[in-house]
PDB file of C-alpha atoms in Angstrom:
ATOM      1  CA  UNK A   1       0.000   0.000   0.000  1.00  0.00           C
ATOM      2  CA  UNK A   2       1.790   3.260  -0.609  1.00  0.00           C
ATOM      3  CA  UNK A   3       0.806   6.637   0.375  1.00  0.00           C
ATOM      4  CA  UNK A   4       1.254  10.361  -0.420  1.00  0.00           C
ATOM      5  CA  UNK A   5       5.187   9.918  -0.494  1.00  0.00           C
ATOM      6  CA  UNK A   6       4.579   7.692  -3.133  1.00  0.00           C
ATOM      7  CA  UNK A   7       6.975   4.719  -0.636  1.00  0.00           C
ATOM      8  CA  UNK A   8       5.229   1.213  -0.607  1.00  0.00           C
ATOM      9  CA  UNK A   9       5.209  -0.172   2.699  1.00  0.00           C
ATOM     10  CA  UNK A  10       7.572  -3.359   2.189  1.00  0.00           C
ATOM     11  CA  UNK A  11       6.739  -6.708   3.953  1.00  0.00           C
ATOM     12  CA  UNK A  12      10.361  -7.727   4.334  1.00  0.00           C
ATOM     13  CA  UNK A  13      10.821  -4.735   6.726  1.00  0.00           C
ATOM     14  CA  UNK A  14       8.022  -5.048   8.891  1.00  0.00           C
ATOM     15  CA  UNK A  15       6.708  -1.936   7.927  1.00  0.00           C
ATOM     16  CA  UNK A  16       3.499  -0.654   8.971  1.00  0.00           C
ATOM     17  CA  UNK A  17       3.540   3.212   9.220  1.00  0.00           C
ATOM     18  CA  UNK A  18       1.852   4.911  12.068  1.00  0.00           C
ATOM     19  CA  UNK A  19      -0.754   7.412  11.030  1.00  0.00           C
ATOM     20  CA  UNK A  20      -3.301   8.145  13.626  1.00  0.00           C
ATOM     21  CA  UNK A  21      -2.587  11.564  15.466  1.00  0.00           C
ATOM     22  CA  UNK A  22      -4.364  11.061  18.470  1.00  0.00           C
ATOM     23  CA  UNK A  23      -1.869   8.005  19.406  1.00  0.00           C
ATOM     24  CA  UNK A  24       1.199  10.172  17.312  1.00  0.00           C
ATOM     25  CA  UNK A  25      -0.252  12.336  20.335  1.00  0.00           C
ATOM     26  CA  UNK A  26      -0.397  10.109  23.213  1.00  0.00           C
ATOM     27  CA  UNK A  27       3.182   8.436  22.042  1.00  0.00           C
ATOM     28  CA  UNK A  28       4.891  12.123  22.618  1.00  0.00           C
ATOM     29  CA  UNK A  29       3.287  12.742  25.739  1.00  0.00           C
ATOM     30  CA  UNK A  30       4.620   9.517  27.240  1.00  0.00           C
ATOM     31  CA  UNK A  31       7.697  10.047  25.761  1.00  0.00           C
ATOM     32  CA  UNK A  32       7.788  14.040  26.950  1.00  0.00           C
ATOM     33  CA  UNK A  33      10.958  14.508  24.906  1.00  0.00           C
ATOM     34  CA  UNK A  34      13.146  17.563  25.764  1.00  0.00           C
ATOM     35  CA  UNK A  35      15.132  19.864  23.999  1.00  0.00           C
ATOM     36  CA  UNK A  36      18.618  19.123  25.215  1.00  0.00           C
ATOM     37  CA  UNK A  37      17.665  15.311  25.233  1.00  0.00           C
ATOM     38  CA  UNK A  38      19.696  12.519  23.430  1.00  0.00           C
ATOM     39  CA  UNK A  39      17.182  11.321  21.368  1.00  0.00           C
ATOM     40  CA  UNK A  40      17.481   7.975  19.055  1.00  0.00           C
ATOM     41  CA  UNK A  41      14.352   6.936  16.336  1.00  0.00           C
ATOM     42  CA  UNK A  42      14.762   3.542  15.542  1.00  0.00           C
ATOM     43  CA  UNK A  43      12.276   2.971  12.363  1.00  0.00           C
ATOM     44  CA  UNK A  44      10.917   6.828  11.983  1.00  0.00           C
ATOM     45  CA  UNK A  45       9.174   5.539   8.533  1.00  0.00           C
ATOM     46  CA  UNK A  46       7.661   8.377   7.084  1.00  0.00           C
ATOM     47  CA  UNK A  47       8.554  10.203   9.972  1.00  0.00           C
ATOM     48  CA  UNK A  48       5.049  10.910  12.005  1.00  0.00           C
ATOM     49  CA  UNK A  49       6.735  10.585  15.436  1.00  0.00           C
ATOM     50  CA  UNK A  50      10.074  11.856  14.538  1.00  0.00           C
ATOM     51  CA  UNK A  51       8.088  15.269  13.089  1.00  0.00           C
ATOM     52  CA  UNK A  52       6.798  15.811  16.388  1.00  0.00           C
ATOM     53  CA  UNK A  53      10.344  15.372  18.243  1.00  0.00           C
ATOM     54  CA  UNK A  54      11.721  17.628  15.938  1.00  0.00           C
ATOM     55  CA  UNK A  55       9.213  20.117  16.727  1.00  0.00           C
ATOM     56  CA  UNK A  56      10.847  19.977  19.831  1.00  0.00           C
ATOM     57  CA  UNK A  57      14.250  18.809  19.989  1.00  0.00           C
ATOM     58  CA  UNK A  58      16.025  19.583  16.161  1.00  0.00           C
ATOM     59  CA  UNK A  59      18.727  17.085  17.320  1.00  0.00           C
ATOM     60  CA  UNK A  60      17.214  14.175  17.255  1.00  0.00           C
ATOM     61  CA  UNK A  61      19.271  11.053  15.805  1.00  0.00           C
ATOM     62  CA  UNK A  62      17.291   8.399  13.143  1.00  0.00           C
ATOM     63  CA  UNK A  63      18.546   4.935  12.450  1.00  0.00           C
ATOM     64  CA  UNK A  64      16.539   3.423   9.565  1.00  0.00           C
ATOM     65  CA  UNK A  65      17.037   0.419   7.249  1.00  0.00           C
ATOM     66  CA  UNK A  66      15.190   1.419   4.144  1.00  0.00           C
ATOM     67  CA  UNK A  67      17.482   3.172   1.922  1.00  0.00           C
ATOM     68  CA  UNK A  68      14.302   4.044   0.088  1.00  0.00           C
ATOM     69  CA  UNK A  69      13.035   6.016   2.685  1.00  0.00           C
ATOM     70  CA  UNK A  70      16.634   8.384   2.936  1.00  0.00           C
ATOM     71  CA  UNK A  71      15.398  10.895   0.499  1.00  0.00           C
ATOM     72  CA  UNK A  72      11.978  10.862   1.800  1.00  0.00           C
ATOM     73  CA  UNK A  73      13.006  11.852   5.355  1.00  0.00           C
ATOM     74  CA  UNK A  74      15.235  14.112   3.884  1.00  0.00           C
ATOM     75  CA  UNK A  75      13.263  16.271   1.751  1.00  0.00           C
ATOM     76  CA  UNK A  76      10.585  16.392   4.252  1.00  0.00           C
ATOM     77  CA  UNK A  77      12.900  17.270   7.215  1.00  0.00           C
ATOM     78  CA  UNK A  78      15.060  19.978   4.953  1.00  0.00           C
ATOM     79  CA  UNK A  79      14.219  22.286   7.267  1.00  0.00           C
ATOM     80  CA  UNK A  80      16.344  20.834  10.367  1.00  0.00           C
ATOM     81  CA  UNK A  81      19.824  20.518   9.298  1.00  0.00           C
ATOM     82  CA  UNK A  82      20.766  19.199  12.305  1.00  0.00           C
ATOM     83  CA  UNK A  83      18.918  16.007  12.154  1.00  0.00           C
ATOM     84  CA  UNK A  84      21.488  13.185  11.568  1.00  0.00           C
ATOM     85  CA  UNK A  85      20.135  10.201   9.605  1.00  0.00           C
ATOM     86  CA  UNK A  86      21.709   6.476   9.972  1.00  0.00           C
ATOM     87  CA  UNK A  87      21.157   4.045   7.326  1.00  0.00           C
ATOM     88  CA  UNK A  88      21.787   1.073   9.397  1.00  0.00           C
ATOM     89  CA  UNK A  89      20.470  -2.404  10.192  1.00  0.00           C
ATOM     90  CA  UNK A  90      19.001  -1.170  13.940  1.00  0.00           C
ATOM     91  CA  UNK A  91      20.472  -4.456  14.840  1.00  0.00           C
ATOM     92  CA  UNK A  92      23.794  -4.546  14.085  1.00  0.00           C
ATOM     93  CA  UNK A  93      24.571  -1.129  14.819  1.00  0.00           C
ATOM     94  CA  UNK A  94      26.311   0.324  17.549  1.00  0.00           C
ATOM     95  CA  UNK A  95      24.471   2.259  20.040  1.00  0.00           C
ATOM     96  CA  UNK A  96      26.908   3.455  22.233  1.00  0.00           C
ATOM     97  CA  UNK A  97      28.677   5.641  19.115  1.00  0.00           C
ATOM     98  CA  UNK A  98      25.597   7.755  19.441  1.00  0.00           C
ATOM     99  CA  UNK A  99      26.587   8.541  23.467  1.00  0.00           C
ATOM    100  CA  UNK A 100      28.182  12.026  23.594  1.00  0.00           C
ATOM    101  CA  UNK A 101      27.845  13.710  27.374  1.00  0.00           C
ATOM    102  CA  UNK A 102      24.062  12.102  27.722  1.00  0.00           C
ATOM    103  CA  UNK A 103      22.966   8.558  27.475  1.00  0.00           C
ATOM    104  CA  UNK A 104      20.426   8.051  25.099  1.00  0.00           C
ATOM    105  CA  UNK A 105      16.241   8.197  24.761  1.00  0.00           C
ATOM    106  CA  UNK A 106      15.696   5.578  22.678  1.00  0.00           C
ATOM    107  CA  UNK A 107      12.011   5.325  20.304  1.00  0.00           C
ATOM    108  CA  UNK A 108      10.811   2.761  17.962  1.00  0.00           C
ATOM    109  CA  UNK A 109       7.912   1.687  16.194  1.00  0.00           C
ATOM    110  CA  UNK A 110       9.825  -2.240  16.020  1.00  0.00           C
ATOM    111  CA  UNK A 111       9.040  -3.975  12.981  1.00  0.00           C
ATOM    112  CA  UNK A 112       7.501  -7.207  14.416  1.00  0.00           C
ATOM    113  CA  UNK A 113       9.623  -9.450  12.528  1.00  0.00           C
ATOM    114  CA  UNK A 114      12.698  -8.176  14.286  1.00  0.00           C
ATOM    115  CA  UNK A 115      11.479  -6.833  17.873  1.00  0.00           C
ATOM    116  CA  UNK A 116      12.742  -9.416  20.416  1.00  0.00           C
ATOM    117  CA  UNK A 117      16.132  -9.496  19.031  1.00  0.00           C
ATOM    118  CA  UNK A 118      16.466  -5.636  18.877  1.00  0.00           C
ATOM    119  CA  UNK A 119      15.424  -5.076  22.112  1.00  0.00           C
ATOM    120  CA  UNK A 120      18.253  -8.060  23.089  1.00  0.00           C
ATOM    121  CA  UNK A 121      20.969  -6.142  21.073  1.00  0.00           C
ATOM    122  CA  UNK A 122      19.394  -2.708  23.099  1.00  0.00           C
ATOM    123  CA  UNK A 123      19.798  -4.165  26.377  1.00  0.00           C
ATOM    124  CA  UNK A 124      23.283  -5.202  25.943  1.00  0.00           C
ATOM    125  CA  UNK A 125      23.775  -0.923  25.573  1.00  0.00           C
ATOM    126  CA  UNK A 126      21.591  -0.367  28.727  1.00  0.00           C
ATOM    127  CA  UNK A 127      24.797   1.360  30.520  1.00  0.00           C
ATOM    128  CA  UNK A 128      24.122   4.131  27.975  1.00  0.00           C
ATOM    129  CA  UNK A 129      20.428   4.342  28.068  1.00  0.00           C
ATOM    130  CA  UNK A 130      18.472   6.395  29.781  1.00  0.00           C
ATOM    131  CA  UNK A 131      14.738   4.536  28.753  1.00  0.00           C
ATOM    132  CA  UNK A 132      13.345   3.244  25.785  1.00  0.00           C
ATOM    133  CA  UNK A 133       9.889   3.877  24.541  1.00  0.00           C
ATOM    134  CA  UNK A 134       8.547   1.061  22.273  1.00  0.00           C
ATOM    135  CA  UNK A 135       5.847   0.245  19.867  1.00  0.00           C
ATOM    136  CA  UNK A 136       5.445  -3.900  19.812  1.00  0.00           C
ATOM    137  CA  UNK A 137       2.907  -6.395  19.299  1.00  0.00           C
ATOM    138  CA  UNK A 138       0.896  -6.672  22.302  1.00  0.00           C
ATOM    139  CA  UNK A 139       1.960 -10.095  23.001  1.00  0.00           C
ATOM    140  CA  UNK A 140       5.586  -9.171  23.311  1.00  0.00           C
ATOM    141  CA  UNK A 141       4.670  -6.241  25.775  1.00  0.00           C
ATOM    142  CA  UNK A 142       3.113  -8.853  27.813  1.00  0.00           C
ATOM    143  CA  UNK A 143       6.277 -11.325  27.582  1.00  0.00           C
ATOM    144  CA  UNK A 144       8.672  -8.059  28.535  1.00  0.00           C
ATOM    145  CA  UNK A 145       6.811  -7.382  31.393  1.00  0.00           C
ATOM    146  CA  UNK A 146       5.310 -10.929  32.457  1.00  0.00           C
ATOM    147  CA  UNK A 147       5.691 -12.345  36.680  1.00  0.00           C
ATOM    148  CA  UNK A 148       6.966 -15.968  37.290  1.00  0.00           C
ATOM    149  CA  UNK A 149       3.394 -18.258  36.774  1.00  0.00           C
ATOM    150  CA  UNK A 150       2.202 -16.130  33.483  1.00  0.00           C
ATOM    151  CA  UNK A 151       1.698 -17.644  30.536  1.00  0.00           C
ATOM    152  CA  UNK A 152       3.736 -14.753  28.833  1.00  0.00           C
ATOM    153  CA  UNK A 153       6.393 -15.641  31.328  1.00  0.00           C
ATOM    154  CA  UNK A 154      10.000 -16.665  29.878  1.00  0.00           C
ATOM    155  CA  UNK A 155      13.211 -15.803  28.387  1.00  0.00           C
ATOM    156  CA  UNK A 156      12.311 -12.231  26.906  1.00  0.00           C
ATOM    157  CA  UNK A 157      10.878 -11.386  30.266  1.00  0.00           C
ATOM    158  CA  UNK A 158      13.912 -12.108  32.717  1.00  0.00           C
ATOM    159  CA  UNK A 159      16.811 -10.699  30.662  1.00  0.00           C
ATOM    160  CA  UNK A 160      14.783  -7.863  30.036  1.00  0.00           C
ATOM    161  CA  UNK A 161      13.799  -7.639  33.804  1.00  0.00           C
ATOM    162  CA  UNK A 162      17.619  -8.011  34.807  1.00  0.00           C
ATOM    163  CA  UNK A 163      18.199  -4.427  33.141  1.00  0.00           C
ATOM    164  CA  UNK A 164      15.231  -2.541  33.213  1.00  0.00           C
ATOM    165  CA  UNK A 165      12.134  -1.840  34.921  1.00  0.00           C
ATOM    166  CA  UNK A 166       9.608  -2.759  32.417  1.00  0.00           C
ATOM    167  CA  UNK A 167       6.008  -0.239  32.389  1.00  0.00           C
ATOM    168  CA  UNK A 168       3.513  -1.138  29.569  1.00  0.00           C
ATOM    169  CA  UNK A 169       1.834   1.822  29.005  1.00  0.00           C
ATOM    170  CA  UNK A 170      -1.073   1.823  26.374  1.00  0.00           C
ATOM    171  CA  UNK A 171      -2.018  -0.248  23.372  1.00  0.00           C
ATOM    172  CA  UNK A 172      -2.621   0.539  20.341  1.00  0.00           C
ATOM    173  CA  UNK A 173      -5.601  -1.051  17.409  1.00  0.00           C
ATOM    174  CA  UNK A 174      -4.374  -2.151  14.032  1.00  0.00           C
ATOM    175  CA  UNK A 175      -6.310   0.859  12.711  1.00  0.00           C
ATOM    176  CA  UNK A 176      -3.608   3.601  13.839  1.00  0.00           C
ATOM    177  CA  UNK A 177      -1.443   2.047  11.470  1.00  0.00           C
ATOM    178  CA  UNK A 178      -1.054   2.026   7.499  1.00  0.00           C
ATOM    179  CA  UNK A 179      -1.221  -0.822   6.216  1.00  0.00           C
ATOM    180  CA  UNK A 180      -2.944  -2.018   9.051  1.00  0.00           C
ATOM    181  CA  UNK A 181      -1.373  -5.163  11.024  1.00  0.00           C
ATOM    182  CA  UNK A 182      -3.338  -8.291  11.642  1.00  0.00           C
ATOM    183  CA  UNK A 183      -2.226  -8.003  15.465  1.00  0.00           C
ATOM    184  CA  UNK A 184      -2.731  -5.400  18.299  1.00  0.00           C
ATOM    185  CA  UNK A 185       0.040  -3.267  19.035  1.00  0.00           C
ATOM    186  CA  UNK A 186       1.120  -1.613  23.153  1.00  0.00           C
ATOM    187  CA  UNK A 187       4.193   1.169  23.562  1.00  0.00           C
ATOM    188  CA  UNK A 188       6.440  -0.202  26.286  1.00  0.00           C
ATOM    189  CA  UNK A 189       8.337   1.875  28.826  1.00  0.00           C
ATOM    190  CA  UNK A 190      11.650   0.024  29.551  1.00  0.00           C
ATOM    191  CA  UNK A 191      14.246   2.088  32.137  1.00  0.00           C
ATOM    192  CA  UNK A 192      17.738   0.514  32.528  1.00  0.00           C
ATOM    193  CA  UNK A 193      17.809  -0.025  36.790  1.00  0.00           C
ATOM    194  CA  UNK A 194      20.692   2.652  37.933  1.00  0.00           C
ATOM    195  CA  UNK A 195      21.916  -0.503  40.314  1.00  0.00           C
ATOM    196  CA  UNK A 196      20.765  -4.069  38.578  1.00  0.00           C
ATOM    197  CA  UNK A 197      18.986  -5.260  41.575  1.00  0.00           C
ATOM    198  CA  UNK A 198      20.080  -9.103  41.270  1.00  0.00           C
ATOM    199  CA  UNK A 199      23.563  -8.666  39.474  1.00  0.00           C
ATOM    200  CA  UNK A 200      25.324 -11.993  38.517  1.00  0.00           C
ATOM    201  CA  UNK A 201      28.311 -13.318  38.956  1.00  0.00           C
ATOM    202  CA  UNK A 202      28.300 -14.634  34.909  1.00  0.00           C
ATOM    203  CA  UNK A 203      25.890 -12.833  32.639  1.00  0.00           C
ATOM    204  CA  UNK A 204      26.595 -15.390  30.030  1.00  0.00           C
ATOM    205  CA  UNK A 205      25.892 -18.242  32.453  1.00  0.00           C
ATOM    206  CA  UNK A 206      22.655 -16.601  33.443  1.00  0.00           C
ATOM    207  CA  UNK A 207      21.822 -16.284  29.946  1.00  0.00           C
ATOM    208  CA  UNK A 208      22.517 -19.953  28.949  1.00  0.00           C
ATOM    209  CA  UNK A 209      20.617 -20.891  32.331  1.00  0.00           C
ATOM    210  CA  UNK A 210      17.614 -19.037  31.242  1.00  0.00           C
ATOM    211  CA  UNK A 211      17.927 -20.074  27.117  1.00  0.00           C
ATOM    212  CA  UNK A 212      18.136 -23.877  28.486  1.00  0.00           C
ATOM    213  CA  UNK A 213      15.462 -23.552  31.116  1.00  0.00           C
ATOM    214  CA  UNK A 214      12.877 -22.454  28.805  1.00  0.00           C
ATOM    215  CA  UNK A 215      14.016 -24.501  25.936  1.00  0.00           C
ATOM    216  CA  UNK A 216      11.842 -27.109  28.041  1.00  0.00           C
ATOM    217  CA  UNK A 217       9.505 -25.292  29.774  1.00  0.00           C
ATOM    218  CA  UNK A 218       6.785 -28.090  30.443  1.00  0.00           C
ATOM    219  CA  UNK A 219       9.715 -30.057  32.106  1.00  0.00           C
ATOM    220  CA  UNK A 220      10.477 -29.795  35.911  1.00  0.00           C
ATOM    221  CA  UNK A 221      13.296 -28.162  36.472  1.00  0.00           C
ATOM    222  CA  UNK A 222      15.370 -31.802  37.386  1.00  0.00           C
ATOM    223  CA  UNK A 223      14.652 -32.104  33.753  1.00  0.00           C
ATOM    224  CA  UNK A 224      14.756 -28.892  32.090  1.00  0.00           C
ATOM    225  CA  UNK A 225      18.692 -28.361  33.749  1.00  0.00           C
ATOM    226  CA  UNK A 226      19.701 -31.862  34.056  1.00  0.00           C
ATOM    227  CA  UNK A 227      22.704 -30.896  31.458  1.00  0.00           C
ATOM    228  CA  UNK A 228      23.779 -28.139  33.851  1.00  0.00           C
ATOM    229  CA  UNK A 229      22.960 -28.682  36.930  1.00  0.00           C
ATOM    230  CA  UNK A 230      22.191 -31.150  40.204  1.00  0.00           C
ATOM    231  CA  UNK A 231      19.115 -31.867  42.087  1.00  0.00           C
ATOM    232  CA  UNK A 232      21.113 -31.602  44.782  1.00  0.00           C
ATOM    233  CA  UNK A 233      23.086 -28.135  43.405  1.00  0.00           C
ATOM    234  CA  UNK A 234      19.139 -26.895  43.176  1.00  0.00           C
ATOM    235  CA  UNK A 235      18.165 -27.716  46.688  1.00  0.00           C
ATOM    236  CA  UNK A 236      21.405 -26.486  48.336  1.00  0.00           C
ATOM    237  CA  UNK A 237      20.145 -22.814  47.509  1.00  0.00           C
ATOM    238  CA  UNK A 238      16.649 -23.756  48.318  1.00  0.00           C
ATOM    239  CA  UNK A 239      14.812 -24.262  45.108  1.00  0.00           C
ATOM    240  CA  UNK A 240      12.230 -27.049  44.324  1.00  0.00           C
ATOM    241  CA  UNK A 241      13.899 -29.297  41.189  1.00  0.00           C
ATOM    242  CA  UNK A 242       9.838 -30.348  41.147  1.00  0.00           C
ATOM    243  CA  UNK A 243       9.164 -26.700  39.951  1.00  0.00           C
ATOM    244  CA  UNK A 244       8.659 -25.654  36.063  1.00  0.00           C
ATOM    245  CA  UNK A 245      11.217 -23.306  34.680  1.00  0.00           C
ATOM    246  CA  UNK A 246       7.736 -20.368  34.827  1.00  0.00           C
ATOM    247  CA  UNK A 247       7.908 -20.189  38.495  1.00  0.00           C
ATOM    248  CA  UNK A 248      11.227 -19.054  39.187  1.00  0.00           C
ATOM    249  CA  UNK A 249      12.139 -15.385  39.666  1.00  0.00           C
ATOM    250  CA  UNK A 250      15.113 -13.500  38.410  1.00  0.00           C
ATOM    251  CA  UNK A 251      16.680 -13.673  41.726  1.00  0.00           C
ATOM    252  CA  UNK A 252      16.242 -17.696  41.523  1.00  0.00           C
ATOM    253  CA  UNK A 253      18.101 -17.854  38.129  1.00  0.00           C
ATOM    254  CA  UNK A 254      20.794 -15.488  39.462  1.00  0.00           C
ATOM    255  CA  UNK A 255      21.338 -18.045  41.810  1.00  0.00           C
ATOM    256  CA  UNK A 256      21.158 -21.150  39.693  1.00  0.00           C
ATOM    257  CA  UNK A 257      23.718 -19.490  37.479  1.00  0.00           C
ATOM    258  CA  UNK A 258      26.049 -17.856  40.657  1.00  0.00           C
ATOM    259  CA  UNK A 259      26.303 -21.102  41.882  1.00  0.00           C
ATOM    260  CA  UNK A 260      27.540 -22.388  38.650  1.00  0.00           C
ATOM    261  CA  UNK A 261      30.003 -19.811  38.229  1.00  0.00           C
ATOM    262  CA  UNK A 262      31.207 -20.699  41.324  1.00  0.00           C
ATOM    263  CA  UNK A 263      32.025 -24.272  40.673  1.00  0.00           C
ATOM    264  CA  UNK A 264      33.774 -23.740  37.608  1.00  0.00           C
ATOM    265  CA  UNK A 265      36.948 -23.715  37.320  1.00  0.00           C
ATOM    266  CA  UNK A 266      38.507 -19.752  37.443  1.00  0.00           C
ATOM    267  CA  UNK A 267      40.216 -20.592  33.727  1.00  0.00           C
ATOM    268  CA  UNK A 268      37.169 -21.063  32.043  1.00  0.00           C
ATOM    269  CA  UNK A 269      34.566 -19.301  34.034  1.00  0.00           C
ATOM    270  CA  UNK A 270      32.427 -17.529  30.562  1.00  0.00           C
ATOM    271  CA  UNK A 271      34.083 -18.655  27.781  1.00  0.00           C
ATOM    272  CA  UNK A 272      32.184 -21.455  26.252  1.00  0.00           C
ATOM    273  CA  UNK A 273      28.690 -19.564  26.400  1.00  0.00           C
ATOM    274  CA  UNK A 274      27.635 -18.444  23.457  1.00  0.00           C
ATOM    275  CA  UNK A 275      26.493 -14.873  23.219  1.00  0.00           C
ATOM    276  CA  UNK A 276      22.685 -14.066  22.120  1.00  0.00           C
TER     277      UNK A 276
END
């Protein structure tokens, strides 16, 4: 479907361009950007929420994929030279060459397709964030910010919980958008805690804890972490091998993956995990 730029949305990026001003509206007011602000757009599209920042802060910083959509943003933003444009994959790019004396607000309407691993690559740069406001499908808002025992409850969830206080904040109906996606969409408030509140001793090992508890999620935990772990490892820090992988906290995978790190030997402690 194109539009008055003449730029068909294209499936392959995810796009689906937001057009409804009342939620342009709403988006801004959540966001209350400021003038001297570090501001990142991730995806500005045709620009609807990245007009409004402007209008506001003329600094703002715009990674986008579509080389298509360069000259677009361009001719319609002539007006503020000092909006610097990125064409970048969002996830392969470097966030923390952005940082200059302020860490960064960072926005994004998240093409579906690519949304849990962006926000993965983001959190890795949470030491130079300040928050992040997101548009997602409403069913990854609900796995971001999902309690042990929720059916949304898993990976996403924890590692996004071990940086950042996660606060959904509104959704949004398929009709705000053009064309119009077959799900419902929610902006997400994620702020990077200023001390993580259950630090671990191995963030790798946490990671592969998590990845390989959730890989069998039915299972009991016995099961789930027989590869890494004892029953008797489990109940030496107090935790029930009879429970599933959803009722643990963050603070009980912290442990599971402490006590790991502390029975390896100091040589190797991190190196085999793989990274996400």
């Amino acid at each position: 479907m194109s539009n008055k730029h003449g730029h068909q949305a294209r499936k392959r990026f995810g796009q689906n361009f937001l057009h409804d001003p009342g939620v342009i509206e709403r988006i801004i007011r959540a966001i209350n950007p400021k003038p001297d602000d570090a501001l990142v757009e991730i995806g500005p599209g045709l620009g609807a929420l990245t007009e409004e920042m402007l209008g506001v802060n003329p600094n703002l910083q715009v990674v986008e994929l579509d080389r298509d959509l360069i000259p677009v943003l361009r001719t319609k933003f002539f007006n503020y030279p000092n909006l610097r444009i990125h064409q970048a994959d969002a996830l392969k790019f470097d966030f923390g060459e952005l940082v200059d004396e302020k860490p960064l607000r960072i926005i994004g309407n998240l093409p579906y397709n690519i949304s849990t691993p962006l926000i993965f690559h983001l959190l890795g740069h949470s030491g130079v964030v300040q928050d992040m406001h997101f548009m997602l499908q409403k069913e990854v808002v609900q796995r971001l910010a999902a309690v042990p025992g929720d059916n949304n409850y898993g990976r996403l969830g924890i590692m996004a919980q071990y940086f950042c206080r996660v606060q959904p904040l509104f959704e949004v109906s398929p009709g705000a958008f053009r064309p119009a996606p077959k799900v419902d969409s929610a902006i997400v408030r994620l702020v990077p805690h200023k001390v993580l509140p259950h630090p671990a001793k191995d963030y790798k090992l946490l990671q592969a804890v998590v990845r390989t508890a959730f890989s069998a999620r039915r299972k009991t935990l016995r099961k789930a972490l027989a590869g890494l772990v004892t029953v008797e490892q489990l109940n030496s820090i107090g935790i029930n091998d009879g429970l599933r992988p959803e009722n643990l906290g963050l603070a009980e995978y912290v442990a599971i993956a402490d006590l790991l790190a502390d029975s390896k030997p100091e040589s190797h402690r991190g190196d085999e995990v793989s990274h996400d």
